[in-house]
Every structure is written in structure tokens, then in C-alpha cells.
Amino acid sequence: MGDPGRDIFRRILAARTLGEIDDPSGMRSLTEGLRDANSRMRAGAALALGELTNAIATEPLIACLNDPDADVRSGAVESLGKLANPAAVTALISGLSDSNDVVRSDIEHALDRLGGKFTPPPDFARKAIGQVAACEKIGEVPVTLRTKVTLVWDLAANREHNAQRLLDRSMQRRVGDLPVTVFLVSETRKEKMGAYSISGESAFRESEDIYVVHFNSSSDQGTPVGVHRIVSLEPRSERPVEHSPEYGDPAPPIADWIRGIRSFGSNH
């Protein structure tokens, strides 16, 4: 009897060779490999399809995004990024809910290669800044995110906020997408609050104001929603926070705070 391990290795090597030489006749063999009972074989076939220049490979690779094995899904994502077929964008965005961290990261890179990378529209930020005083007048009120499309803007630096890249891809936008909710983040303020009783180290409180403005169209001047102050204590915790935190809660990334509005805003 032959060695099953050696046999699968040979089959994977053959699949990769078909891909590397971009042999059109190998398309059928590789797509059949995607249905193989062995997950390593399916992953090898998925990676090999990315070496082909044939866009027909896109559809079977999209089907692999539902494969039970994370390595197979990851291989399919990598190949879809290489093929750069716009037809894969919708499926890749849906895949951002994948349970595997590596697969989700691979999808983000693939979307960047496909031109799905977020492009901040400064004009929306400029108009939103004009609504800061109106947001302050409204004050802190419950926020329901009326659109999944967001723009997070750093007021102090006058540029896209670092939190933007941490948002789920479906909450990011490309020019022309509407409506848009803009979050203007103020400069971080740091205030000494005394000392920790055990260590004696100084304790600090940090706070940021987030002004929320909604736009329904590109010609819209923006509807002020309100302003929220996020307060936190040092040292920072890595625990995700999916709600508007009160004093003493672990410091949340701005992106997590926005996700919390999206997820729970209708219940506030």
C-alpha cells in the first residue's frame, strides 16, 4: 500500500505546478481539487488557481469562502486577491464576518488589492466641522447609526482618524456611497486623578469628544446629531467595549465605540 501522506503531497505539488505554468487545461483539474475530501488538497488547489490568469476561476473560489476549513478559505481569499476580479468584492465583504482572524485579515488585504480600500472624502469632514457648535448645543443624546457607512475624522490632525482602518469593511466607504455618518474626534485630554492605593502610581483620566453628523446626499450640509464624551482610566484594557462607556470603564478604541452604536443604538 502507498503512503497516503506522500500521495496527497504529490497531488498538491501537481496542482501548484498547473497553476504556476498557467496551463488552461489544468483549470478543470484544479476546480475538481476544490471538492477533494482532503482539506490540504482543497487549500493547495485554491492557491494554485490564483496563479491562473483565467477569470473563470473566480466563481469556484468564491464558493470556497464557505469551506469548513480555514486554510481553504484563506487560500481562496489570497487567490481572489491575485485575480483582482471585481465580481468577487461582494462575496469578500460578506466574508468579513468569518470566525477566523487570519481569514478576516486576508480578506482585508484582498479587498485593498481589488480597489476596495477606503478613500476619505475631506469635503464631508469639512462640512461636518461646520456643525460642531450645533452638535454641542444638542449635547449628549442616544445615537442610532442610520447608515453602515462611516467616516471618522481626527479634528486635531485634520485627517482620517486612525480608528477608521479598524472598522469593519462594510462600515467604510468609497466616493459616491451615501448616506454617510461622520464622527469628528477631538484631541485627547489627560487629567490627573490622584494615585492608585496599592502601587502609589499616578492615575489619569483621558477623555475625547466625538461629534456626530449625518449626511443624506453629497449636497447635504449635514444634520447635527449630538456630541459624546468618552472617558477612560489608565492603564488601558484590551477588552473590547461595545457600548458607550461611562467613567471608569476600560478605555475603548473609537472603532469599538462606533460598532457599539451600530449594534445597540436602536436599544438605547
PDB file of C-alpha atoms in Angstrom:
ATOM      1  CA  MET A   1       0.000   0.000   0.000  1.00  0.00           C
ATOM      2  CA  GLY A   2       1.188   3.527  -0.783  1.00  0.00           C
ATOM      3  CA  ASP A   3       1.812   6.219   1.766  1.00  0.00           C
ATOM      4  CA  PRO A   4      -1.367   8.419   1.934  1.00  0.00           C
ATOM      5  CA  GLY A   5       0.660  11.384   3.157  1.00  0.00           C
ATOM      6  CA  ARG A   6       3.107  11.148   0.288  1.00  0.00           C
ATOM      7  CA  ASP A   7       0.246  10.720  -2.203  1.00  0.00           C
ATOM      8  CA  ILE A   8      -1.530  13.889  -1.078  1.00  0.00           C
ATOM      9  CA  PHE A   9       1.778  15.782  -1.185  1.00  0.00           C
ATOM     10  CA  ARG A  10       2.289  14.734  -4.811  1.00  0.00           C
ATOM     11  CA  ARG A  11      -1.236  15.778  -5.719  1.00  0.00           C
ATOM     12  CA  ILE A  12      -0.805  19.197  -4.089  1.00  0.00           C
ATOM     13  CA  LEU A  13       2.538  19.660  -5.866  1.00  0.00           C
ATOM     14  CA  ALA A  14       0.890  18.769  -9.168  1.00  0.00           C
ATOM     15  CA  ALA A  15      -1.868  21.298  -8.532  1.00  0.00           C
ATOM     16  CA  ARG A  16       0.614  24.065  -7.765  1.00  0.00           C
ATOM     17  CA  THR A  17       2.606  23.213 -10.883  1.00  0.00           C
ATOM     18  CA  LEU A  18      -0.513  23.544 -13.031  1.00  0.00           C
ATOM     19  CA  GLY A  19      -1.098  26.953 -11.559  1.00  0.00           C
ATOM     20  CA  GLU A  20       2.476  28.174 -11.909  1.00  0.00           C
ATOM     21  CA  ILE A  21       2.695  27.302 -15.597  1.00  0.00           C
ATOM     22  CA  ASP A  22      -0.744  28.924 -16.132  1.00  0.00           C
ATOM     23  CA  ASP A  23      -1.925  25.906 -18.097  1.00  0.00           C
ATOM     24  CA  PRO A  24      -5.559  26.481 -19.214  1.00  0.00           C
ATOM     25  CA  SER A  25      -6.033  22.724 -19.461  1.00  0.00           C
ATOM     26  CA  GLY A  26      -5.351  22.498 -15.743  1.00  0.00           C
ATOM     27  CA  MET A  27      -8.392  24.585 -14.839  1.00  0.00           C
ATOM     28  CA  ARG A  28     -10.659  21.545 -14.683  1.00  0.00           C
ATOM     29  CA  SER A  29      -8.231  19.552 -12.546  1.00  0.00           C
ATOM     30  CA  LEU A  30      -7.824  22.420 -10.094  1.00  0.00           C
ATOM     31  CA  THR A  31     -11.543  23.084  -9.731  1.00  0.00           C
ATOM     32  CA  GLU A  32     -12.057  19.373  -9.091  1.00  0.00           C
ATOM     33  CA  GLY A  33      -9.366  19.654  -6.437  1.00  0.00           C
ATOM     34  CA  LEU A  34     -11.514  22.220  -4.636  1.00  0.00           C
ATOM     35  CA  ARG A  35     -14.028  19.433  -3.953  1.00  0.00           C
ATOM     36  CA  ASP A  36     -11.452  16.922  -2.732  1.00  0.00           C
ATOM     37  CA  ALA A  37     -12.157  15.168   0.575  1.00  0.00           C
ATOM     38  CA  ASN A  38      -8.724  16.190   1.878  1.00  0.00           C
ATOM     39  CA  SER A  39      -8.630  19.789   3.135  1.00  0.00           C
ATOM     40  CA  ARG A  40      -4.926  20.182   2.329  1.00  0.00           C
ATOM     41  CA  MET A  41      -5.658  19.258  -1.262  1.00  0.00           C
ATOM     42  CA  ARG A  42      -8.503  21.776  -1.418  1.00  0.00           C
ATOM     43  CA  ALA A  43      -6.260  24.502   0.020  1.00  0.00           C
ATOM     44  CA  GLY A  44      -3.500  23.663  -2.476  1.00  0.00           C
ATOM     45  CA  ALA A  45      -5.927  23.810  -5.396  1.00  0.00           C
ATOM     46  CA  ALA A  46      -7.324  27.126  -4.170  1.00  0.00           C
ATOM     47  CA  LEU A  47      -3.843  28.662  -4.003  1.00  0.00           C
ATOM     48  CA  ALA A  48      -2.922  27.259  -7.422  1.00  0.00           C
ATOM     49  CA  LEU A  49      -5.988  28.835  -9.049  1.00  0.00           C
ATOM     50  CA  GLY A  50      -4.639  32.232  -8.070  1.00  0.00           C
ATOM     51  CA  GLU A  51      -1.709  31.719 -10.424  1.00  0.00           C
ATOM     52  CA  LEU A  52      -4.015  31.377 -13.415  1.00  0.00           C
ATOM     53  CA  THR A  53      -4.969  34.422 -15.464  1.00  0.00           C
ATOM     54  CA  ASN A  54      -8.398  32.977 -16.181  1.00  0.00           C
ATOM     55  CA  ALA A  55     -11.172  34.985 -14.504  1.00  0.00           C
ATOM     56  CA  ILE A  56     -13.398  31.914 -14.719  1.00  0.00           C
ATOM     57  CA  ALA A  57     -11.584  30.731 -11.587  1.00  0.00           C
ATOM     58  CA  THR A  58     -13.350  33.462  -9.608  1.00  0.00           C
ATOM     59  CA  GLU A  59     -16.679  31.665  -9.194  1.00  0.00           C
ATOM     60  CA  PRO A  60     -15.326  28.357  -7.808  1.00  0.00           C
ATOM     61  CA  LEU A  61     -13.011  30.308  -5.497  1.00  0.00           C
ATOM     62  CA  ILE A  62     -15.952  32.336  -4.159  1.00  0.00           C
ATOM     63  CA  ALA A  63     -17.691  29.047  -3.357  1.00  0.00           C
ATOM     64  CA  CYS A  64     -14.639  28.101  -1.281  1.00  0.00           C
ATOM     65  CA  LEU A  65     -15.288  31.001   1.077  1.00  0.00           C
ATOM     66  CA  ASN A  66     -17.868  28.703   2.702  1.00  0.00           C
ATOM     67  CA  ASP A  67     -15.446  25.783   3.090  1.00  0.00           C
ATOM     68  CA  PRO A  68     -15.396  24.392   6.666  1.00  0.00           C
ATOM     69  CA  ASP A  69     -11.577  24.529   6.725  1.00  0.00           C
ATOM     70  CA  ALA A  70      -9.997  27.942   7.465  1.00  0.00           C
ATOM     71  CA  ASP A  71      -6.863  27.159   5.411  1.00  0.00           C
ATOM     72  CA  VAL A  72      -9.014  26.521   2.355  1.00  0.00           C
ATOM     73  CA  ARG A  73     -10.917  29.778   2.863  1.00  0.00           C
ATOM     74  CA  SER A  74      -7.646  31.646   3.356  1.00  0.00           C
ATOM     75  CA  GLY A  75      -6.178  30.161   0.166  1.00  0.00           C
ATOM     76  CA  ALA A  76      -9.287  31.107  -1.799  1.00  0.00           C
ATOM     77  CA  VAL A  77      -9.128  34.678  -0.480  1.00  0.00           C
ATOM     78  CA  GLU A  78      -5.460  35.011  -1.446  1.00  0.00           C
ATOM     79  CA  SER A  79      -6.197  33.794  -4.969  1.00  0.00           C
ATOM     80  CA  LEU A  80      -9.200  36.103  -5.358  1.00  0.00           C
ATOM     81  CA  GLY A  81      -6.930  38.995  -4.448  1.00  0.00           C
ATOM     82  CA  LYS A  82      -4.432  37.941  -7.114  1.00  0.00           C
ATOM     83  CA  LEU A  83      -7.096  37.527  -9.783  1.00  0.00           C
ATOM     84  CA  ALA A  84      -8.432  41.001  -8.922  1.00  0.00           C
ATOM     85  CA  ASN A  85     -11.847  40.319 -10.433  1.00  0.00           C
ATOM     86  CA  PRO A  86     -14.327  42.991  -9.193  1.00  0.00           C
ATOM     87  CA  ALA A  87     -17.020  40.295  -9.239  1.00  0.00           C
ATOM     88  CA  ALA A  88     -15.509  38.940  -6.014  1.00  0.00           C
ATOM     89  CA  VAL A  89     -15.880  42.131  -3.961  1.00  0.00           C
ATOM     90  CA  THR A  90     -19.397  41.470  -2.625  1.00  0.00           C
ATOM     91  CA  ALA A  91     -18.540  37.930  -1.548  1.00  0.00           C
ATOM     92  CA  LEU A  92     -15.334  39.099   0.129  1.00  0.00           C
ATOM     93  CA  ILE A  93     -17.149  41.816   2.067  1.00  0.00           C
ATOM     94  CA  SER A  94     -19.627  39.204   3.287  1.00  0.00           C
ATOM     95  CA  GLY A  95     -16.669  37.093   4.365  1.00  0.00           C
ATOM     96  CA  LEU A  96     -15.528  39.780   6.814  1.00  0.00           C
ATOM     97  CA  SER A  97     -17.781  38.086   9.360  1.00  0.00           C
ATOM     98  CA  ASP A  98     -15.629  34.925   9.150  1.00  0.00           C
ATOM     99  CA  SER A  99     -14.946  33.327  12.543  1.00  0.00           C
ATOM    100  CA  ASN A 100     -11.207  33.052  11.804  1.00  0.00           C
ATOM    101  CA  ASP A 101      -8.974  36.078  12.466  1.00  0.00           C
ATOM    102  CA  VAL A 102      -6.455  35.129   9.749  1.00  0.00           C
ATOM    103  CA  VAL A 103      -9.157  34.744   7.122  1.00  0.00           C
ATOM    104  CA  ARG A 104     -10.642  38.136   8.004  1.00  0.00           C
ATOM    105  CA  SER A 105      -7.202  39.759   7.767  1.00  0.00           C
ATOM    106  CA  ASP A 106      -6.584  38.077   4.385  1.00  0.00           C
ATOM    107  CA  ILE A 107      -9.926  39.398   3.140  1.00  0.00           C
ATOM    108  CA  GLU A 108      -8.993  42.965   4.094  1.00  0.00           C
ATOM    109  CA  HIS A 109      -5.749  42.677   2.106  1.00  0.00           C
ATOM    110  CA  ALA A 110      -7.598  41.158  -0.858  1.00  0.00           C
ATOM    111  CA  LEU A 111     -10.140  43.982  -0.855  1.00  0.00           C
ATOM    112  CA  ASP A 112      -7.325  46.518  -0.858  1.00  0.00           C
ATOM    113  CA  ARG A 113      -5.892  44.866  -3.981  1.00  0.00           C
ATOM    114  CA  LEU A 114      -9.330  44.946  -5.574  1.00  0.00           C
ATOM    115  CA  GLY A 115      -9.618  48.694  -5.081  1.00  0.00           C
ATOM    116  CA  GLY A 116     -11.988  48.441  -2.142  1.00  0.00           C
ATOM    117  CA  LYS A 117      -9.701  50.462   0.115  1.00  0.00           C
ATOM    118  CA  PHE A 118     -11.346  53.309   1.978  1.00  0.00           C
ATOM    119  CA  THR A 119     -10.877  56.733   0.416  1.00  0.00           C
ATOM    120  CA  PRO A 120     -11.672  59.520   2.883  1.00  0.00           C
ATOM    121  CA  PRO A 121     -13.760  62.351   1.412  1.00  0.00           C
ATOM    122  CA  PRO A 122     -12.429  65.569   3.030  1.00  0.00           C
ATOM    123  CA  ASP A 123     -15.426  67.540   1.782  1.00  0.00           C
ATOM    124  CA  PHE A 124     -17.750  65.659   4.139  1.00  0.00           C
ATOM    125  CA  ALA A 125     -15.340  66.283   7.007  1.00  0.00           C
ATOM    126  CA  ARG A 126     -15.154  69.996   6.178  1.00  0.00           C
ATOM    127  CA  LYS A 127     -18.932  70.334   6.187  1.00  0.00           C
ATOM    128  CA  ALA A 128     -19.239  68.270   9.376  1.00  0.00           C
ATOM    129  CA  ILE A 129     -16.766  70.567  11.158  1.00  0.00           C
ATOM    130  CA  GLY A 130     -19.161  73.414  10.412  1.00  0.00           C
ATOM    131  CA  GLN A 131     -21.764  71.588  12.530  1.00  0.00           C
ATOM    132  CA  VAL A 132     -19.619  71.217  15.671  1.00  0.00           C
ATOM    133  CA  ALA A 133     -21.297  74.132  17.506  1.00  0.00           C
ATOM    134  CA  ALA A 134     -24.747  72.738  16.664  1.00  0.00           C
ATOM    135  CA  CYS A 135     -23.699  69.307  17.996  1.00  0.00           C
ATOM    136  CA  GLU A 136     -22.536  70.921  21.256  1.00  0.00           C
ATOM    137  CA  LYS A 137     -25.882  72.683  21.576  1.00  0.00           C
ATOM    138  CA  ILE A 138     -27.740  69.376  21.208  1.00  0.00           C
ATOM    139  CA  GLY A 139     -25.464  67.723  23.753  1.00  0.00           C
ATOM    140  CA  GLU A 140     -25.239  64.025  24.525  1.00  0.00           C
ATOM    141  CA  VAL A 141     -28.263  62.124  23.286  1.00  0.00           C
ATOM    142  CA  PRO A 142     -28.731  58.449  22.311  1.00  0.00           C
ATOM    143  CA  VAL A 143     -27.289  57.799  18.845  1.00  0.00           C
ATOM    144  CA  THR A 144     -28.691  55.307  16.384  1.00  0.00           C
ATOM    145  CA  LEU A 145     -26.408  54.812  13.410  1.00  0.00           C
ATOM    146  CA  ARG A 146     -28.783  55.255  10.480  1.00  0.00           C
ATOM    147  CA  THR A 147     -26.249  54.028   7.954  1.00  0.00           C
ATOM    148  CA  LYS A 148     -23.475  51.457   7.988  1.00  0.00           C
ATOM    149  CA  VAL A 149     -21.223  53.892   6.084  1.00  0.00           C
ATOM    150  CA  THR A 150     -18.991  55.982   8.310  1.00  0.00           C
ATOM    151  CA  LEU A 151     -16.134  58.464   8.195  1.00  0.00           C
ATOM    152  CA  VAL A 152     -14.010  59.010  11.307  1.00  0.00           C
ATOM    153  CA  TRP A 153     -12.068  62.277  11.257  1.00  0.00           C
ATOM    154  CA  ASP A 154      -9.285  63.488  13.564  1.00  0.00           C
ATOM    155  CA  LEU A 155     -10.050  67.155  14.307  1.00  0.00           C
ATOM    156  CA  ALA A 156      -6.607  67.965  15.706  1.00  0.00           C
ATOM    157  CA  ALA A 157      -4.671  66.455  12.794  1.00  0.00           C
ATOM    158  CA  ASN A 158      -7.341  67.340  10.193  1.00  0.00           C
ATOM    159  CA  ARG A 159      -7.126  63.928   8.562  1.00  0.00           C
ATOM    160  CA  GLU A 160      -8.684  60.480   8.652  1.00  0.00           C
ATOM    161  CA  HIS A 161      -8.602  59.135  12.224  1.00  0.00           C
ATOM    162  CA  ASN A 162      -6.529  56.024  12.953  1.00  0.00           C
ATOM    163  CA  ALA A 163      -9.723  54.298  14.114  1.00  0.00           C
ATOM    164  CA  GLN A 164     -11.028  54.302  10.533  1.00  0.00           C
ATOM    165  CA  ARG A 165      -8.815  51.416   9.445  1.00  0.00           C
ATOM    166  CA  LEU A 166     -10.048  49.316  12.392  1.00  0.00           C
ATOM    167  CA  LEU A 167     -13.673  49.479  11.333  1.00  0.00           C
ATOM    168  CA  ASP A 168     -15.374  46.593   9.622  1.00  0.00           C
ATOM    169  CA  ARG A 169     -15.026  46.961   5.833  1.00  0.00           C
ATOM    170  CA  SER A 170     -18.789  47.243   5.435  1.00  0.00           C
ATOM    171  CA  MET A 171     -18.666  50.416   7.562  1.00  0.00           C
ATOM    172  CA  GLN A 172     -16.155  52.059   5.246  1.00  0.00           C
ATOM    173  CA  ARG A 173     -16.983  53.912   2.075  1.00  0.00           C
ATOM    174  CA  ARG A 174     -15.812  54.749  -1.389  1.00  0.00           C
ATOM    175  CA  VAL A 175     -16.533  58.044  -3.083  1.00  0.00           C
ATOM    176  CA  GLY A 176     -20.154  58.082  -4.241  1.00  0.00           C
ATOM    177  CA  ASP A 177     -21.548  55.902  -1.444  1.00  0.00           C
ATOM    178  CA  LEU A 178     -24.390  57.517   0.520  1.00  0.00           C
ATOM    179  CA  PRO A 179     -25.671  58.181   3.117  1.00  0.00           C
ATOM    180  CA  VAL A 180     -22.702  58.833   5.442  1.00  0.00           C
ATOM    181  CA  THR A 181     -22.344  59.324   9.197  1.00  0.00           C
ATOM    182  CA  VAL A 182     -19.295  61.405  10.163  1.00  0.00           C
ATOM    183  CA  PHE A 183     -17.602  61.100  13.561  1.00  0.00           C
ATOM    184  CA  LEU A 184     -15.328  64.035  14.418  1.00  0.00           C
ATOM    185  CA  VAL A 185     -12.899  63.092  17.196  1.00  0.00           C
ATOM    186  CA  SER A 186     -11.400  65.857  19.355  1.00  0.00           C
ATOM    187  CA  GLU A 187      -7.893  65.949  20.766  1.00  0.00           C
ATOM    188  CA  THR A 188      -7.370  63.623  23.745  1.00  0.00           C
ATOM    189  CA  ARG A 189      -7.407  65.371  27.108  1.00  0.00           C
ATOM    190  CA  LYS A 190      -5.468  63.856  30.012  1.00  0.00           C
ATOM    191  CA  GLU A 191      -6.267  64.735  33.631  1.00  0.00           C
ATOM    192  CA  LYS A 192      -4.505  63.505  36.774  1.00  0.00           C
ATOM    193  CA  MET A 193      -6.988  61.863  39.171  1.00  0.00           C
ATOM    194  CA  GLY A 194      -4.766  61.050  42.150  1.00  0.00           C
ATOM    195  CA  ALA A 195      -2.862  57.817  42.800  1.00  0.00           C
ATOM    196  CA  TYR A 196      -3.580  54.093  42.956  1.00  0.00           C
ATOM    197  CA  SER A 197      -3.934  52.934  46.562  1.00  0.00           C
ATOM    198  CA  ILE A 198      -1.728  49.851  46.207  1.00  0.00           C
ATOM    199  CA  SER A 199       1.053  50.857  43.834  1.00  0.00           C
ATOM    200  CA  GLY A 200       1.018  54.550  44.606  1.00  0.00           C
ATOM    201  CA  GLU A 201       1.387  55.298  40.874  1.00  0.00           C
ATOM    202  CA  SER A 202      -0.397  58.305  39.468  1.00  0.00           C
ATOM    203  CA  ALA A 203      -3.834  57.655  37.991  1.00  0.00           C
ATOM    204  CA  PHE A 204      -5.063  59.557  34.981  1.00  0.00           C
ATOM    205  CA  ARG A 205      -8.368  60.066  33.249  1.00  0.00           C
ATOM    206  CA  GLU A 206      -8.493  60.556  29.480  1.00  0.00           C
ATOM    207  CA  SER A 207     -11.402  61.935  27.522  1.00  0.00           C
ATOM    208  CA  GLU A 208     -12.319  62.683  23.912  1.00  0.00           C
ATOM    209  CA  ASP A 209     -15.342  64.415  22.432  1.00  0.00           C
ATOM    210  CA  ILE A 210     -16.975  62.792  19.406  1.00  0.00           C
ATOM    211  CA  TYR A 211     -19.247  64.992  17.302  1.00  0.00           C
ATOM    212  CA  VAL A 212     -21.738  63.053  15.182  1.00  0.00           C
ATOM    213  CA  VAL A 213     -23.062  64.484  11.894  1.00  0.00           C
ATOM    214  CA  HIS A 214     -25.252  62.698   9.331  1.00  0.00           C
ATOM    215  CA  PHE A 215     -25.335  63.290   5.549  1.00  0.00           C
ATOM    216  CA  ASN A 216     -28.045  62.019   3.195  1.00  0.00           C
ATOM    217  CA  SER A 217     -26.518  63.336  -0.032  1.00  0.00           C
ATOM    218  CA  SER A 218     -23.334  64.876  -1.391  1.00  0.00           C
ATOM    219  CA  SER A 219     -25.017  68.307  -1.490  1.00  0.00           C
ATOM    220  CA  ASP A 220     -26.287  67.976   2.094  1.00  0.00           C
ATOM    221  CA  GLN A 221     -24.679  70.386   4.586  1.00  0.00           C
ATOM    222  CA  GLY A 222     -25.071  67.811   7.341  1.00  0.00           C
ATOM    223  CA  THR A 223     -27.559  67.187  10.145  1.00  0.00           C
ATOM    224  CA  PRO A 224     -26.015  67.533  13.637  1.00  0.00           C
ATOM    225  CA  VAL A 225     -26.813  64.523  15.830  1.00  0.00           C
ATOM    226  CA  GLY A 226     -25.023  65.401  19.052  1.00  0.00           C
ATOM    227  CA  VAL A 227     -21.741  65.101  20.934  1.00  0.00           C
ATOM    228  CA  HIS A 228     -20.484  62.262  23.119  1.00  0.00           C
ATOM    229  CA  ARG A 229     -17.648  62.368  25.618  1.00  0.00           C
ATOM    230  CA  ILE A 230     -15.728  59.141  26.007  1.00  0.00           C
ATOM    231  CA  VAL A 231     -13.953  58.939  29.360  1.00  0.00           C
ATOM    232  CA  SER A 232     -11.493  56.269  30.434  1.00  0.00           C
ATOM    233  CA  LEU A 233      -8.894  55.450  33.055  1.00  0.00           C
ATOM    234  CA  GLU A 234      -5.307  54.285  32.662  1.00  0.00           C
ATOM    235  CA  PRO A 235      -3.940  51.695  32.387  1.00  0.00           C
ATOM    236  CA  ARG A 236      -5.843  50.823  29.231  1.00  0.00           C
ATOM    237  CA  SER A 237      -7.571  47.471  28.916  1.00  0.00           C
ATOM    238  CA  GLU A 238      -7.582  45.349  25.771  1.00  0.00           C
ATOM    239  CA  ARG A 239     -11.141  44.179  26.448  1.00  0.00           C
ATOM    240  CA  PRO A 240     -13.480  45.193  23.590  1.00  0.00           C
ATOM    241  CA  VAL A 241     -16.172  47.646  24.631  1.00  0.00           C
ATOM    242  CA  GLU A 242     -19.363  47.632  22.560  1.00  0.00           C
ATOM    243  CA  HIS A 243     -21.321  50.364  24.290  1.00  0.00           C
ATOM    244  CA  SER A 244     -20.958  53.998  25.217  1.00  0.00           C
ATOM    245  CA  PRO A 245     -18.631  53.769  28.226  1.00  0.00           C
ATOM    246  CA  GLU A 246     -19.142  55.634  31.483  1.00  0.00           C
ATOM    247  CA  TYR A 247     -16.467  56.940  33.799  1.00  0.00           C
ATOM    248  CA  GLY A 248     -14.165  54.154  34.968  1.00  0.00           C
ATOM    249  CA  ASP A 249     -14.803  51.740  32.111  1.00  0.00           C
ATOM    250  CA  PRO A 250     -11.775  50.376  30.236  1.00  0.00           C
ATOM    251  CA  ALA A 251     -10.639  52.752  27.510  1.00  0.00           C
ATOM    252  CA  PRO A 252     -12.270  51.690  24.242  1.00  0.00           C
ATOM    253  CA  PRO A 253     -10.884  52.203  20.779  1.00  0.00           C
ATOM    254  CA  ILE A 254     -13.082  54.680  18.929  1.00  0.00           C
ATOM    255  CA  ALA A 255     -13.852  51.975  16.356  1.00  0.00           C
ATOM    256  CA  ASP A 256     -15.346  49.709  19.037  1.00  0.00           C
ATOM    257  CA  TRP A 257     -17.477  52.566  20.316  1.00  0.00           C
ATOM    258  CA  ILE A 258     -18.855  53.142  16.819  1.00  0.00           C
ATOM    259  CA  ARG A 259     -19.522  49.424  16.351  1.00  0.00           C
ATOM    260  CA  GLY A 260     -21.460  49.539  19.596  1.00  0.00           C
ATOM    261  CA  ILE A 261     -23.686  52.303  18.275  1.00  0.00           C
ATOM    262  CA  ARG A 262     -24.302  50.288  15.143  1.00  0.00           C
ATOM    263  CA  SER A 263     -25.127  47.131  17.080  1.00  0.00           C
ATOM    264  CA  PHE A 264     -27.060  48.518  20.007  1.00  0.00           C
ATOM    265  CA  GLY A 265     -28.090  52.056  19.096  1.00  0.00           C
ATOM    266  CA  SER A 266     -31.709  51.062  18.466  1.00  0.00           C
ATOM    267  CA  ASN A 267     -31.972  49.816  22.048  1.00  0.00           C
ATOM    268  CA  HIS A 268     -30.669  52.990  23.699  1.00  0.00           C
TER     269      HIS A 268
END
